[in-house]
Amino acid sequence: MTLTTGQLHHTLTTVLGLAKREGGFSYRLIGTAADLLRGVPIEPGDVDFLASARADVDTFARALAAYRCLTPPTWMPCCLQYYAAFEVDGVQVDASTVESPSQATFIEAFGSGPWTHFSEIAVGDKRVAVVALELRLATELCRDRKDRAEIIARWMRDHGCDAPLLRNAMEARGIDTATQSSVMATIRDRT
């Protein structure tokens, strides 16, 4: 299923409203849903929340208990994540921790990056904490998802970019110099 902006807003309002009733949880919206919420014309298939602690994933799961559970809160040793997933009105929504120790400050889901580099976007009466787009672009480059990276880079060209943050994020992800130069040229090219 490809998620529309309207479906994303509905899903976020539902999930965050239910989570608030459970006391709320510490999270960042990451992945392609974060891109779409910013207005990037990208097609997410699900909604991903990065949670700060296992207790936040448990709160998320309690909040969504009335919905179809795809994966109950589960420790996944293969990727050092505590993870849960639900289907909310036809949309897959998941929350997970990333428990790999890291001193990284510019990576989307590791270290302090998502907790330091984010903004809040209004969705109805909610404020959604969304990871910085510069970190998202570096993730897509790292995963060699060129189509998504190009869409994000063009959007940043038209809407603005924190160039030092993007450079740091690409460096943190080990993106080669030629690719970094190409991305920065795309962002600067206003033709």
mmCIF file of C-alpha atoms in Angstrom:
data_model
loop_
_atom_site.group_PDB
_atom_site.id
_atom_site.type_symbol
_atom_site.label_atom_id
_atom_site.label_comp_id
_atom_site.label_asym_id
_atom_site.label_seq_id
_atom_site.Cartn_x
_atom_site.Cartn_y
_atom_site.Cartn_z
ATOM 1 C CA MET A 1 0.000 0.000 0.000
ATOM 2 C CA THR A 2 1.275 3.448 -0.879
ATOM 3 C CA LEU A 3 0.553 5.996 1.807
ATOM 4 C CA THR A 4 -1.002 9.342 0.878
ATOM 5 C CA THR A 5 -0.514 12.554 2.839
ATOM 6 C CA GLY A 6 -4.109 12.349 4.061
ATOM 7 C CA GLN A 7 -3.674 8.767 5.264
ATOM 8 C CA LEU A 8 -0.406 9.710 6.949
ATOM 9 C CA HIS A 9 -2.049 12.601 8.813
ATOM 10 C CA HIS A 10 -4.939 10.347 9.876
ATOM 11 C CA THR A 11 -2.558 7.611 11.028
ATOM 12 C CA LEU A 12 -0.332 10.000 12.981
ATOM 13 C CA THR A 13 -3.323 11.674 14.634
ATOM 14 C CA THR A 14 -4.751 8.284 15.610
ATOM 15 C CA VAL A 15 -1.502 6.783 16.916
ATOM 16 C CA LEU A 16 -0.313 9.858 18.800
ATOM 17 C CA GLY A 17 -3.775 10.466 20.267
ATOM 18 C CA LEU A 18 -3.981 6.896 21.566
ATOM 19 C CA ALA A 19 -0.394 7.028 22.828
ATOM 20 C CA LYS A 20 -1.136 10.236 24.715
ATOM 21 C CA ARG A 21 -3.919 8.411 26.590
ATOM 22 C CA GLU A 22 -1.272 5.891 27.675
ATOM 23 C CA GLY A 23 1.040 8.645 28.918
ATOM 24 C CA GLY A 24 2.796 9.320 25.603
ATOM 25 C CA PHE A 25 6.090 8.008 24.331
ATOM 26 C CA SER A 26 9.432 9.461 23.312
ATOM 27 C CA TYR A 27 9.894 9.033 19.570
ATOM 28 C CA ARG A 28 11.056 10.463 16.272
ATOM 29 C CA LEU A 29 9.227 9.861 13.013
ATOM 30 C CA ILE A 30 11.818 8.407 10.636
ATOM 31 C CA GLY A 31 11.859 6.769 7.222
ATOM 32 C CA THR A 32 9.907 7.762 4.158
ATOM 33 C CA ALA A 33 6.838 8.780 6.192
ATOM 34 C CA ALA A 34 9.023 11.537 7.679
ATOM 35 C CA ASP A 35 9.841 12.663 4.144
ATOM 36 C CA LEU A 36 6.195 12.723 3.079
ATOM 37 C CA LEU A 37 5.171 14.655 6.186
ATOM 38 C CA ARG A 38 7.678 17.357 5.195
ATOM 39 C CA GLY A 39 6.122 17.513 1.740
ATOM 40 C CA VAL A 40 8.669 15.453 -0.188
ATOM 41 C CA PRO A 41 6.828 13.714 -3.059
ATOM 42 C CA ILE A 42 7.792 10.202 -2.022
ATOM 43 C CA GLU A 43 5.678 7.086 -1.559
ATOM 44 C CA PRO A 44 6.076 5.451 1.847
ATOM 45 C CA GLY A 45 4.639 2.029 2.471
ATOM 46 C CA ASP A 46 4.529 2.313 6.252
ATOM 47 C CA VAL A 47 5.028 4.609 9.222
ATOM 48 C CA ASP A 48 8.190 4.158 11.299
ATOM 49 C CA PHE A 49 8.705 5.523 14.788
ATOM 50 C CA LEU A 50 12.120 5.383 16.410
ATOM 51 C CA ALA A 51 11.538 5.005 20.153
ATOM 52 C CA SER A 52 14.033 6.125 22.755
ATOM 53 C CA ALA A 53 13.544 3.117 25.067
ATOM 54 C CA ARG A 54 11.817 -0.252 25.247
ATOM 55 C CA ALA A 55 9.219 1.219 27.593
ATOM 56 C CA ASP A 56 8.220 3.591 24.778
ATOM 57 C CA VAL A 57 7.668 0.651 22.420
ATOM 58 C CA ASP A 58 5.562 -1.001 25.134
ATOM 59 C CA THR A 59 3.487 2.193 25.507
ATOM 60 C CA PHE A 60 3.048 2.302 21.715
ATOM 61 C CA ALA A 61 1.859 -1.332 21.771
ATOM 62 C CA ARG A 62 -0.593 -0.745 24.626
ATOM 63 C CA ALA A 63 -1.975 2.295 22.810
ATOM 64 C CA LEU A 64 -2.616 0.270 19.655
ATOM 65 C CA ALA A 65 -3.889 -2.898 21.371
ATOM 66 C CA ALA A 66 -7.318 -2.545 19.703
ATOM 67 C CA TYR A 67 -5.715 -2.790 16.253
ATOM 68 C CA ARG A 68 -4.372 -5.811 14.395
ATOM 69 C CA CYS A 69 -0.994 -6.715 15.865
ATOM 70 C CA LEU A 70 1.550 -7.666 13.209
ATOM 71 C CA THR A 71 4.432 -8.141 15.648
ATOM 72 C CA PRO A 72 4.068 -7.873 19.426
ATOM 73 C CA PRO A 73 6.888 -6.110 21.293
ATOM 74 C CA THR A 74 9.836 -8.353 20.536
ATOM 75 C CA TRP A 75 13.580 -8.233 21.080
ATOM 76 C CA MET A 76 15.328 -8.775 17.746
ATOM 77 C CA PRO A 77 18.940 -9.720 18.547
ATOM 78 C CA CYS A 78 19.914 -9.816 14.857
ATOM 79 C CA CYS A 79 19.554 -6.038 14.584
ATOM 80 C CA LEU A 80 19.658 -5.034 18.265
ATOM 81 C CA GLN A 81 16.118 -3.662 18.173
ATOM 82 C CA TYR A 82 13.065 -3.916 20.362
ATOM 83 C CA TYR A 83 10.250 -3.812 17.821
ATOM 84 C CA ALA A 84 6.450 -3.829 17.529
ATOM 85 C CA ALA A 85 4.159 -3.400 14.526
ATOM 86 C CA PHE A 86 0.434 -2.881 14.067
ATOM 87 C CA GLU A 87 -1.994 -2.282 11.232
ATOM 88 C CA VAL A 88 -3.918 0.932 11.820
ATOM 89 C CA ASP A 89 -6.773 1.415 9.371
ATOM 90 C CA GLY A 90 -4.850 -0.440 6.667
ATOM 91 C CA VAL A 91 -1.481 1.224 7.347
ATOM 92 C CA GLN A 92 1.468 -0.627 8.866
ATOM 93 C CA VAL A 93 2.831 1.350 11.808
ATOM 94 C CA ASP A 94 5.871 0.237 13.756
ATOM 95 C CA ALA A 95 8.007 1.425 16.616
ATOM 96 C CA SER A 96 11.459 0.219 17.527
ATOM 97 C CA THR A 97 14.516 1.043 19.517
ATOM 98 C CA VAL A 98 17.996 0.839 18.045
ATOM 99 C CA GLU A 99 20.201 -0.420 20.850
ATOM 100 C CA SER A 100 23.529 -0.561 19.099
ATOM 101 C CA PRO A 101 25.933 1.605 21.119
ATOM 102 C CA SER A 102 27.011 4.545 19.018
ATOM 103 C CA GLN A 103 28.664 7.924 19.446
ATOM 104 C CA ALA A 104 27.207 8.977 16.079
ATOM 105 C CA THR A 105 25.718 12.452 16.027
ATOM 106 C CA PHE A 106 24.598 12.616 12.388
ATOM 107 C CA ILE A 107 22.843 9.303 11.626
ATOM 108 C CA GLU A 108 19.076 8.951 11.286
ATOM 109 C CA ALA A 109 18.483 6.098 13.749
ATOM 110 C CA PHE A 110 21.703 5.765 15.769
ATOM 111 C CA GLY A 111 23.364 7.703 18.541
ATOM 112 C CA SER A 112 22.198 11.214 19.327
ATOM 113 C CA GLY A 113 21.462 12.193 15.704
ATOM 114 C CA PRO A 114 17.683 11.709 15.658
ATOM 115 C CA TRP A 115 17.300 13.222 19.125
ATOM 116 C CA THR A 116 19.371 16.313 18.248
ATOM 117 C CA HIS A 117 18.541 16.937 14.581
ATOM 118 C CA PHE A 118 14.770 17.072 14.213
ATOM 119 C CA SER A 119 11.893 19.490 13.960
ATOM 120 C CA GLU A 120 8.264 19.426 14.935
ATOM 121 C CA ILE A 121 5.561 19.546 12.296
ATOM 122 C CA ALA A 122 1.935 20.325 13.076
ATOM 123 C CA VAL A 123 -0.597 17.658 12.181
ATOM 124 C CA GLY A 124 -4.003 18.743 13.364
ATOM 125 C CA ASP A 125 -3.634 19.591 17.037
ATOM 126 C CA LYS A 126 -0.520 17.397 17.389
ATOM 127 C CA ARG A 127 3.154 18.296 17.015
ATOM 128 C CA VAL A 128 5.052 15.449 15.352
ATOM 129 C CA ALA A 129 8.798 15.119 16.065
ATOM 130 C CA VAL A 130 10.397 14.387 12.673
ATOM 131 C CA VAL A 131 14.047 13.514 12.056
ATOM 132 C CA ALA A 132 16.014 16.018 9.960
ATOM 133 C CA LEU A 133 15.712 15.512 6.215
ATOM 134 C CA GLU A 134 19.497 15.820 5.858
ATOM 135 C CA LEU A 135 19.889 12.646 7.948
ATOM 136 C CA ARG A 136 17.190 10.948 5.866
ATOM 137 C CA LEU A 137 19.000 11.770 2.614
ATOM 138 C CA ALA A 138 22.254 10.324 3.955
ATOM 139 C CA THR A 139 20.403 7.121 4.912
ATOM 140 C CA GLU A 140 18.983 6.710 1.415
ATOM 141 C CA LEU A 141 22.441 7.306 -0.101
ATOM 142 C CA CYS A 142 23.964 4.753 2.266
ATOM 143 C CA ARG A 143 21.316 2.199 1.271
ATOM 144 C CA ASP A 144 21.991 2.963 -2.412
ATOM 145 C CA ARG A 145 18.379 4.000 -3.003
ATOM 146 C CA LYS A 146 19.238 6.473 -5.729
ATOM 147 C CA ASP A 147 15.650 7.139 -6.802
ATOM 148 C CA ARG A 148 14.628 8.222 -3.306
ATOM 149 C CA ALA A 149 17.856 10.156 -2.763
ATOM 150 C CA GLU A 150 17.295 12.113 -5.984
ATOM 151 C CA ILE A 151 13.729 13.012 -4.984
ATOM 152 C CA ILE A 152 14.883 14.228 -1.570
ATOM 153 C CA ALA A 153 17.839 16.173 -3.018
ATOM 154 C CA ARG A 154 15.612 17.938 -5.560
ATOM 155 C CA TRP A 155 13.110 18.812 -2.825
ATOM 156 C CA MET A 156 15.939 20.248 -0.714
ATOM 157 C CA ARG A 157 17.113 22.263 -3.721
ATOM 158 C CA ASP A 158 13.679 23.848 -3.958
ATOM 159 C CA HIS A 159 12.906 24.196 -0.240
ATOM 160 C CA GLY A 160 16.234 24.618 1.510
ATOM 161 C CA CYS A 161 18.863 22.545 3.202
ATOM 162 C CA ASP A 162 21.260 22.769 6.117
ATOM 163 C CA ALA A 163 24.369 22.112 3.986
ATOM 164 C CA PRO A 164 26.808 21.598 6.919
ATOM 165 C CA LEU A 165 24.398 19.117 8.526
ATOM 166 C CA LEU A 166 24.012 17.252 5.229
ATOM 167 C CA ARG A 167 27.800 17.109 4.736
ATOM 168 C CA ASN A 168 28.242 15.766 8.276
ATOM 169 C CA ALA A 169 25.481 13.200 7.743
ATOM 170 C CA MET A 170 27.021 11.988 4.476
ATOM 171 C CA GLU A 171 30.461 11.772 6.115
ATOM 172 C CA ALA A 172 28.994 9.831 9.058
ATOM 173 C CA ARG A 173 27.447 7.363 6.606
ATOM 174 C CA GLY A 174 30.703 6.969 4.657
ATOM 175 C CA ILE A 175 29.310 8.359 1.411
ATOM 176 C CA ASP A 176 32.107 8.666 -1.153
ATOM 177 C CA THR A 177 33.398 12.103 -2.137
ATOM 178 C CA ALA A 178 32.103 11.944 -5.718
ATOM 179 C CA THR A 179 28.562 11.168 -4.553
ATOM 180 C CA GLN A 180 28.738 13.906 -1.922
ATOM 181 C CA SER A 181 29.816 16.422 -4.579
ATOM 182 C CA SER A 182 27.035 15.321 -6.906
ATOM 183 C CA VAL A 183 24.398 15.661 -4.179
ATOM 184 C CA MET A 184 25.640 19.103 -3.157
ATOM 185 C CA ALA A 185 25.618 20.186 -6.827
ATOM 186 C CA THR A 186 22.005 19.021 -7.169
ATOM 187 C CA ILE A 187 20.990 20.954 -4.085
ATOM 188 C CA ARG A 188 22.715 24.128 -5.327
ATOM 189 C CA ASP A 189 21.423 23.846 -8.925
ATOM 190 C CA ARG A 190 18.362 26.071 -9.238
ATOM 191 C CA THR A 191 17.988 25.792 -13.030
#
